[in-house]
Coordinates of N, CA and C in Angstrom, one line a residue:
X2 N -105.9 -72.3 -228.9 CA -105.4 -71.0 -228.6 C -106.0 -70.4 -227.3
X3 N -105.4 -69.8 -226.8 CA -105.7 -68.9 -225.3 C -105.9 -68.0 -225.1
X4 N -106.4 -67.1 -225.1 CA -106.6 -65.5 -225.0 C -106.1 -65.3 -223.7
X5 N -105.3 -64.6 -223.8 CA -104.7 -63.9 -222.7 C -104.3 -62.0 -222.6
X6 N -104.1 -61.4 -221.5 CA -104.4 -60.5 -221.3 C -103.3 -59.8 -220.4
X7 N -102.0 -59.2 -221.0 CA -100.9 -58.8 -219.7 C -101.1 -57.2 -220.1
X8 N -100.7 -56.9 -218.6 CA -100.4 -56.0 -218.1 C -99.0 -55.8 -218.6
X9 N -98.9 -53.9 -219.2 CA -97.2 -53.7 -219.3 C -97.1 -52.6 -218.7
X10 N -96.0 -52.3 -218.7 CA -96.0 -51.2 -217.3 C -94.7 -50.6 -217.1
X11 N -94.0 -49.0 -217.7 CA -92.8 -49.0 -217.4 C -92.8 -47.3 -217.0
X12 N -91.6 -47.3 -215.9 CA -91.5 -45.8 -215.6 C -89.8 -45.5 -215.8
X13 N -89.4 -46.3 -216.3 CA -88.2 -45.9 -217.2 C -87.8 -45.8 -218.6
X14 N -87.8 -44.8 -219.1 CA -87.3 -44.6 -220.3 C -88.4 -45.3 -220.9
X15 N -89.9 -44.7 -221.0 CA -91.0 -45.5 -220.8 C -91.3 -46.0 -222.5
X16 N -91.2 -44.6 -223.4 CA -91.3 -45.0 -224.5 C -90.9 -46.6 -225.3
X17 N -89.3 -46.1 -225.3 CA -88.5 -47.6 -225.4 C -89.1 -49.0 -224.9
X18 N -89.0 -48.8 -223.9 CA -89.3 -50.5 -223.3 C -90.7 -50.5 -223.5
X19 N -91.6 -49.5 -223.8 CA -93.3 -50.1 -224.0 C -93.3 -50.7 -225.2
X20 N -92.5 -49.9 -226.1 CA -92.8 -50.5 -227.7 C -91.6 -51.8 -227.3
X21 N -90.7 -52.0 -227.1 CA -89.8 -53.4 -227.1 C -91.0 -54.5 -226.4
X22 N -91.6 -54.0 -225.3 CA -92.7 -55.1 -225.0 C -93.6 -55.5 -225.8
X23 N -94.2 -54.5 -226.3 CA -95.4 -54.8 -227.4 C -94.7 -56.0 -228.5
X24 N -93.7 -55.2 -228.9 CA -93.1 -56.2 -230.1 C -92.5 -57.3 -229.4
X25 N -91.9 -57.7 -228.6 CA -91.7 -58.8 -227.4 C -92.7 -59.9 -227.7
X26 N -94.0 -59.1 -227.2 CA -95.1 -59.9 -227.1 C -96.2 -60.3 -228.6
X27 N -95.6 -59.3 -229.0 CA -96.1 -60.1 -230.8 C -95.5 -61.2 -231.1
X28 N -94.2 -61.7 -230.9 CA -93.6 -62.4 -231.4 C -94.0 -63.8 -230.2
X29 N -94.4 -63.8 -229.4 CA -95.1 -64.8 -228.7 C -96.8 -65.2 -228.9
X30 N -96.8 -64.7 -229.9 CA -98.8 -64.9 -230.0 C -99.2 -64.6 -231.4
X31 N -100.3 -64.2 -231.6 CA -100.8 -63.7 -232.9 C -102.1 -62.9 -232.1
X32 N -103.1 -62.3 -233.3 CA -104.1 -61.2 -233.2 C -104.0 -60.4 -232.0
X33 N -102.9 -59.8 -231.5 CA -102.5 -59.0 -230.7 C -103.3 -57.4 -230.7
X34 N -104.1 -57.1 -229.9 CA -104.6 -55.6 -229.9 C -104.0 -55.0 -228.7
X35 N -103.6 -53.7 -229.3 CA -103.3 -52.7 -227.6 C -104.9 -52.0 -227.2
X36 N -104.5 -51.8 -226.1 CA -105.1 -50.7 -225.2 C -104.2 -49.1 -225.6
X37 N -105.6 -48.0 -225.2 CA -104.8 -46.8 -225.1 C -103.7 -46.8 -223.9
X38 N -102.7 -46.2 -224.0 CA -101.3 -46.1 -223.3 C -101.9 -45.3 -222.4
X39 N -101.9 -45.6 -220.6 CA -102.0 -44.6 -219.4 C -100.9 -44.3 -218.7
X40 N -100.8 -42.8 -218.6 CA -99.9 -42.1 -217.8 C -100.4 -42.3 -216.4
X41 N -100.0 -42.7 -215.2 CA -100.2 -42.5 -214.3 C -99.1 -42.5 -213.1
X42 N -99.2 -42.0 -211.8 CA -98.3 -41.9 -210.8 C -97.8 -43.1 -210.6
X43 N -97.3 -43.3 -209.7 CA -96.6 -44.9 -208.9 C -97.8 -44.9 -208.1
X44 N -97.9 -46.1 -207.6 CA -99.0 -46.7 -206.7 C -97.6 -46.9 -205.5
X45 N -98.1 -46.7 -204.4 CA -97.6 -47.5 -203.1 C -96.0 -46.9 -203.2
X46 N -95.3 -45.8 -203.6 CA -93.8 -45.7 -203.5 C -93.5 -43.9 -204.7
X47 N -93.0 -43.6 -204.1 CA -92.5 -42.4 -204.7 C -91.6 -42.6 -205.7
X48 N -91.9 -41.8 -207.3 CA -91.2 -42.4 -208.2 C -91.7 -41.6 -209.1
X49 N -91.1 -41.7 -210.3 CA -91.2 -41.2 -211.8 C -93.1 -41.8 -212.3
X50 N -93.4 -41.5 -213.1 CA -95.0 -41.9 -213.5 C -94.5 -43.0 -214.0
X51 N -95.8 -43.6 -214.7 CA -95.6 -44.7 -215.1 C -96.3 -44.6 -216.7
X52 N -96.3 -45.2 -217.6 CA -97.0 -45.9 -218.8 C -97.4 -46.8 -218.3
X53 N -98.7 -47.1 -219.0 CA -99.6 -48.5 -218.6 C -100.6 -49.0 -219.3
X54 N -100.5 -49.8 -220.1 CA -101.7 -50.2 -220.9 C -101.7 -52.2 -220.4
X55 N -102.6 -52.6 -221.5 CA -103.3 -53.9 -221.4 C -103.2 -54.2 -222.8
X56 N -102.2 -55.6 -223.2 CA -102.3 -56.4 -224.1 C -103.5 -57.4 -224.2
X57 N -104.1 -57.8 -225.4 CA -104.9 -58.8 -225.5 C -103.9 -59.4 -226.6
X58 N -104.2 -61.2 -226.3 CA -103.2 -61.8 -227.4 C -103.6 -63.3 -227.4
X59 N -103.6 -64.2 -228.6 CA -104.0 -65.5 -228.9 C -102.8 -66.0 -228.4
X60 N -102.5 -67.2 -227.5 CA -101.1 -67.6 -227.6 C -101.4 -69.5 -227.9
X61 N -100.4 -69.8 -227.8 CA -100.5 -71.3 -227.9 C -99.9 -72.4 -226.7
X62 N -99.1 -71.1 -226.2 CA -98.1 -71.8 -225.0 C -98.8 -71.9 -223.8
X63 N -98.2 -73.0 -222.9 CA -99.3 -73.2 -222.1 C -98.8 -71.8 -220.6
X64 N -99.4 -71.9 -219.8 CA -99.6 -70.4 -218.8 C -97.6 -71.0 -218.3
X65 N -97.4 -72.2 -217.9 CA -95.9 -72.0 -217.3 C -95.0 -71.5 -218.9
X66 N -94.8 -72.0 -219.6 CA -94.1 -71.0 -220.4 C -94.7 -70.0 -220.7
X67 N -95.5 -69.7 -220.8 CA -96.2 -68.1 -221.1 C -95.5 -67.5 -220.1
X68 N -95.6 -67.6 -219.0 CA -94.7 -66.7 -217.8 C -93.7 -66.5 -217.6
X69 N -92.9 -67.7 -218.0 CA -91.4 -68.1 -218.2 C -90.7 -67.0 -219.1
X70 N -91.6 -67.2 -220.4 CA -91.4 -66.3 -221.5 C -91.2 -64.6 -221.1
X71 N -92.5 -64.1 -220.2 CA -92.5 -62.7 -219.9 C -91.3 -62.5 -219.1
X72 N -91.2 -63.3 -218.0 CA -89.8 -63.0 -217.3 C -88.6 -62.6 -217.8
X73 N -88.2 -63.5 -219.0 CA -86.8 -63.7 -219.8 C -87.8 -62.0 -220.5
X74 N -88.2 -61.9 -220.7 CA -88.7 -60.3 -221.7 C -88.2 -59.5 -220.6
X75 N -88.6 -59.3 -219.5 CA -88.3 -58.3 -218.6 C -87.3 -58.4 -218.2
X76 N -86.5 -59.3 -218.0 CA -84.9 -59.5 -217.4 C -84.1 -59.3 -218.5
X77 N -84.5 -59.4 -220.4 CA -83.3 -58.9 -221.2 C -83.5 -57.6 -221.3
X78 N -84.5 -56.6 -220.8 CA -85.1 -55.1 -221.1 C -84.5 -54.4 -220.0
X79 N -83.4 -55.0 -219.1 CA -83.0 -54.2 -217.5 C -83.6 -54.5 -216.6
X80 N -84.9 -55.1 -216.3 CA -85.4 -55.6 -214.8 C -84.6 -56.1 -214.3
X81 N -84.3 -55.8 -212.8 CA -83.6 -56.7 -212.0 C -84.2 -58.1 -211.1
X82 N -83.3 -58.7 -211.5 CA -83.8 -60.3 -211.0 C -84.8 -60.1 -210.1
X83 N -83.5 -59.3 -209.0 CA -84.4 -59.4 -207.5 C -85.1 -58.0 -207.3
X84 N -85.6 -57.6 -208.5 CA -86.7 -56.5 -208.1 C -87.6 -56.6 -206.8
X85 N -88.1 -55.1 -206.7 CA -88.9 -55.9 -205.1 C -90.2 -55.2 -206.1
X86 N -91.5 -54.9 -205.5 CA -92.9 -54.6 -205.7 C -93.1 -53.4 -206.1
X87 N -92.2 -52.6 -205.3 CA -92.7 -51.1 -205.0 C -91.6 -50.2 -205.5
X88 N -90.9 -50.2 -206.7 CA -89.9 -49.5 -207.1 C -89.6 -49.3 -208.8
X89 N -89.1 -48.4 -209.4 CA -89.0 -48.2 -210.9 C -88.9 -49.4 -211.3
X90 N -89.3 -49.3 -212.8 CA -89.2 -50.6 -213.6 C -88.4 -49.7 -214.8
X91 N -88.1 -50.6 -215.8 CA -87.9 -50.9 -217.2 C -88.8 -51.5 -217.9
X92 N -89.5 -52.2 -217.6 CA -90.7 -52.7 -217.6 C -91.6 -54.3 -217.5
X93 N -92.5 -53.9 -216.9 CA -93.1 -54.9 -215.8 C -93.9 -55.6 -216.8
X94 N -94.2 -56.8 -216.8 CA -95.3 -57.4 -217.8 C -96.4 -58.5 -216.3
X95 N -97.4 -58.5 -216.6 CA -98.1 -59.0 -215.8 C -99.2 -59.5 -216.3
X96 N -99.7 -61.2 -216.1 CA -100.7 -61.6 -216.5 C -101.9 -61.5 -215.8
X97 N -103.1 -61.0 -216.2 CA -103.9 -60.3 -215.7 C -105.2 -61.3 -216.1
X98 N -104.9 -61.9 -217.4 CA -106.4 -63.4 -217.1 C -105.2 -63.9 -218.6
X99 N -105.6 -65.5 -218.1 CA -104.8 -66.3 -219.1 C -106.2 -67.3 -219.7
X100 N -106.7 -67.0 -220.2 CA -108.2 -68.1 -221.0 C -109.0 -68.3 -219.6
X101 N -109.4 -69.4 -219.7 CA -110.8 -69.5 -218.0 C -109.9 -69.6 -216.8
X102 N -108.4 -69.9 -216.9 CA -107.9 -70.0 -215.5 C -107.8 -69.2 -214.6
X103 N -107.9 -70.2 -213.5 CA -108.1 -69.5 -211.8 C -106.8 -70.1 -210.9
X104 N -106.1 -69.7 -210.1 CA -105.2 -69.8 -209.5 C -104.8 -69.3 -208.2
X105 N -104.7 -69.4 -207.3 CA -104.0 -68.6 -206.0 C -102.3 -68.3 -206.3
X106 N -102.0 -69.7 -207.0 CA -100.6 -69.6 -207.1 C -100.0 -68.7 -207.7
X107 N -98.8 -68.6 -208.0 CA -98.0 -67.4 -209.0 C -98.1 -68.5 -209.9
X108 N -98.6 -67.4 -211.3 CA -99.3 -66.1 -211.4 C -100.5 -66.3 -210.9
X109 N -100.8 -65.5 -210.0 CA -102.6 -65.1 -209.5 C -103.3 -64.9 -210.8
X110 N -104.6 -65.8 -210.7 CA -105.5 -65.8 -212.3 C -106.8 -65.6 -211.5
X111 N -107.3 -65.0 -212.0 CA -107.2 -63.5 -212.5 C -106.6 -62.8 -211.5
X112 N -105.6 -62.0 -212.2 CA -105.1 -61.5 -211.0 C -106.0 -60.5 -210.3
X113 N -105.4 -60.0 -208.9 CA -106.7 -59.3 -208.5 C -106.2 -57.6 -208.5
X114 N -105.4 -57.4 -209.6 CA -105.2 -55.9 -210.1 C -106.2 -55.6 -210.4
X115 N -107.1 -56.2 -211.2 CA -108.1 -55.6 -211.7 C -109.1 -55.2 -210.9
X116 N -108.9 -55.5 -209.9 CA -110.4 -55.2 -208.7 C -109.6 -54.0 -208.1
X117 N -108.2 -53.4 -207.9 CA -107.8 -52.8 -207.6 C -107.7 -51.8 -208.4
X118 N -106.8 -51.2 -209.5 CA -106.4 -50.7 -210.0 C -106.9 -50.2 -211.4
X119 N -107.1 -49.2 -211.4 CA -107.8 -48.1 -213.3 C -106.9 -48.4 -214.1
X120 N -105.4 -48.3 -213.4 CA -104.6 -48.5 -215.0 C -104.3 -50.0 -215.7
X121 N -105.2 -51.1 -215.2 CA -105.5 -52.3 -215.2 C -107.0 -52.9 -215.8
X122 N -108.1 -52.4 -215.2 CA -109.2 -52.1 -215.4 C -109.9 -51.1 -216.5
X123 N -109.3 -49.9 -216.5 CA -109.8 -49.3 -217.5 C -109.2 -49.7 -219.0
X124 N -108.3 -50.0 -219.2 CA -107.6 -51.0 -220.8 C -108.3 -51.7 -220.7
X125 N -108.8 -53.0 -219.7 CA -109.4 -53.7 -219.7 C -111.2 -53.5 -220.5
X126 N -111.4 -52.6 -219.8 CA -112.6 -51.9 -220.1 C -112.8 -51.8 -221.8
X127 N -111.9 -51.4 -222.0 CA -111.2 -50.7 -223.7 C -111.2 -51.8 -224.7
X128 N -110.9 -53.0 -224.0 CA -110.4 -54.4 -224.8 C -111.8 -55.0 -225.0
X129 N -112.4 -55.2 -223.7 CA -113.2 -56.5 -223.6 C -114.3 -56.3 -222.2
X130 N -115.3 -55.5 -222.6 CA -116.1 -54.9 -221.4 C -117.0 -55.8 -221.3
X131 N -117.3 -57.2 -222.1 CA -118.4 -57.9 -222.1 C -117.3 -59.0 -221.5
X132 N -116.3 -59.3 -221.1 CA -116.0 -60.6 -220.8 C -115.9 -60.8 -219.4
X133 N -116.3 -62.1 -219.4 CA -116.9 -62.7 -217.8 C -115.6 -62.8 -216.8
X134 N -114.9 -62.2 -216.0 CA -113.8 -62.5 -215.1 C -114.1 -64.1 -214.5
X135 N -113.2 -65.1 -214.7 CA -113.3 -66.2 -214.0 C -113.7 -66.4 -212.7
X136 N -114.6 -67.3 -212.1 CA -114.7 -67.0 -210.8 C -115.8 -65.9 -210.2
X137 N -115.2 -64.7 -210.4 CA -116.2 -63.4 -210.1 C -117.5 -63.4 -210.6
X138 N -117.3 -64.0 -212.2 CA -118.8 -64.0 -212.6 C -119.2 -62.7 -212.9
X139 N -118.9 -61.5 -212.4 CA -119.2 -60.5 -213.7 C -118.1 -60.4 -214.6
X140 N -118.9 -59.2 -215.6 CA -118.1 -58.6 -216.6 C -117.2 -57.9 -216.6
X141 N -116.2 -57.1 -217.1 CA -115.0 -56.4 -216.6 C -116.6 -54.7 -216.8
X142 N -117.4 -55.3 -217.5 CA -118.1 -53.7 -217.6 C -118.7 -53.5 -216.1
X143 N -119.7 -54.7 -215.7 CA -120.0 -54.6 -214.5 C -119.1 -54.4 -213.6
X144 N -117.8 -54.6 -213.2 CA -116.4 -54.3 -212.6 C -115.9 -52.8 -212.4
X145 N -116.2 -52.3 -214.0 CA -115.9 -51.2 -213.7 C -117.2 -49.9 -213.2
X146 N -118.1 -50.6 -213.6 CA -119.5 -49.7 -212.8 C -119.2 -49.7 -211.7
X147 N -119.2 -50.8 -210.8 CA -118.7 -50.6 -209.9 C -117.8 -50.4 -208.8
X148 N -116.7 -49.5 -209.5 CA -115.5 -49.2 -209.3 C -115.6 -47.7 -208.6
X149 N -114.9 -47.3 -208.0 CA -114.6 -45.7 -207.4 C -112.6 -46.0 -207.6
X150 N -112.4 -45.5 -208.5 CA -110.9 -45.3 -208.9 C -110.7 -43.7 -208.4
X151 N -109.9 -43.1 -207.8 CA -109.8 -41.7 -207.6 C -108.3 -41.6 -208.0
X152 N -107.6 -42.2 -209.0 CA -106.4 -41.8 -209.8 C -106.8 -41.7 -211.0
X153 N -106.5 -40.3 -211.6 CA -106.8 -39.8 -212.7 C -105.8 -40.5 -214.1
X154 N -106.3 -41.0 -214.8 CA -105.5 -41.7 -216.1 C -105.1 -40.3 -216.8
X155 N -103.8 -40.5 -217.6 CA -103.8 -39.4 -218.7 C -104.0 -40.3 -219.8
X156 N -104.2 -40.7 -220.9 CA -104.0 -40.9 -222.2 C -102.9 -40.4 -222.6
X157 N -102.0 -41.2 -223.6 CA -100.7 -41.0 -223.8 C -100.8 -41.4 -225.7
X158 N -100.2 -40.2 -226.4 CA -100.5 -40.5 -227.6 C -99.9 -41.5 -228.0
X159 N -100.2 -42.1 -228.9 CA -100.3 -43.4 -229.7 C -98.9 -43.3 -230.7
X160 N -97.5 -43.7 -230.5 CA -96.4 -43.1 -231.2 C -95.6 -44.8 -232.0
X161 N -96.9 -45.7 -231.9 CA -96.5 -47.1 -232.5 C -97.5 -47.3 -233.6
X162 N -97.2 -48.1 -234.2 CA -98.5 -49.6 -235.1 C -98.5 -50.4 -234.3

């Protein structure tokens, strides 16, 4: 089994598609824990806020169908094929560490959201502050000590199991 860690992310009709992902992504894994839900702006593009949390999840499949999998999740939820980077979602799923793998390729492992971004980093924080980032060699706690985020998270009440 593989411990893996996606990123979900929606600024449309946020409720809906966060809970279809979550349950999406239970049915691809087992011991699934959420993160608290963050409200935050758009990064890089004017737009509606976003929801944003961090899944943690055991899976069995290997990282190309694990990916394969999230894509067909986001393309039956209304993503558009040819989405571009910087524009509304329905909701975005993104692998953020898949077990010890490192990668340049798509998907980038670990990706490097997490050296960028709070609404990435701080779930992370929430999940698993003692685990070693591949490569990097620190901890996501050491990561976020040394972090300067200046986007304010909201916390978003809890309206699932």
């Amino acid at each position: 089994m593989i411990t893996a860690y996606i990123g979900i992310g929606s600024n449309i009709d946020r409720r809906k598609h966060i809970q279809a992902a979550i349950e999406e992504l239970r049915a691809l894994g087992q011991d699934v824990r959420i993160s608290t839900i963050f409200e935050c702006e758009a990064v890089g593009f004017e737009s509606h806020a976003f929801y944003n949390l961090v899944v943690e999840m055991k899976t069995e499949l290997s990282l190309t169908e694990f990916s394969r999998q999230l894509r067909d999740i986001e393309l039956k939820w209304g993503r558009a094929a040819d989405a571009g980077k910087f524009e509304p979602r329905t909701v975005d799923l993104d692998i953020i560490l898949f077990g010890e793998q490192v990668s340049s390729a798509k998907p980038e492992l670990p990706r490097s959201d997490i050296f960028k971004y709070a609404f990435v980093l701080q779930p992370l924080m929430e999940l698993c502050p003692q685990l070693v980032v591949p490569q990097d060699g620190r901890t996501i706690e050491q990561i976020w000590q040394q972090s300067d985020f200046s986007v304010a998270l909201e916390p978003v009440a809890q309206w699932f199991n």
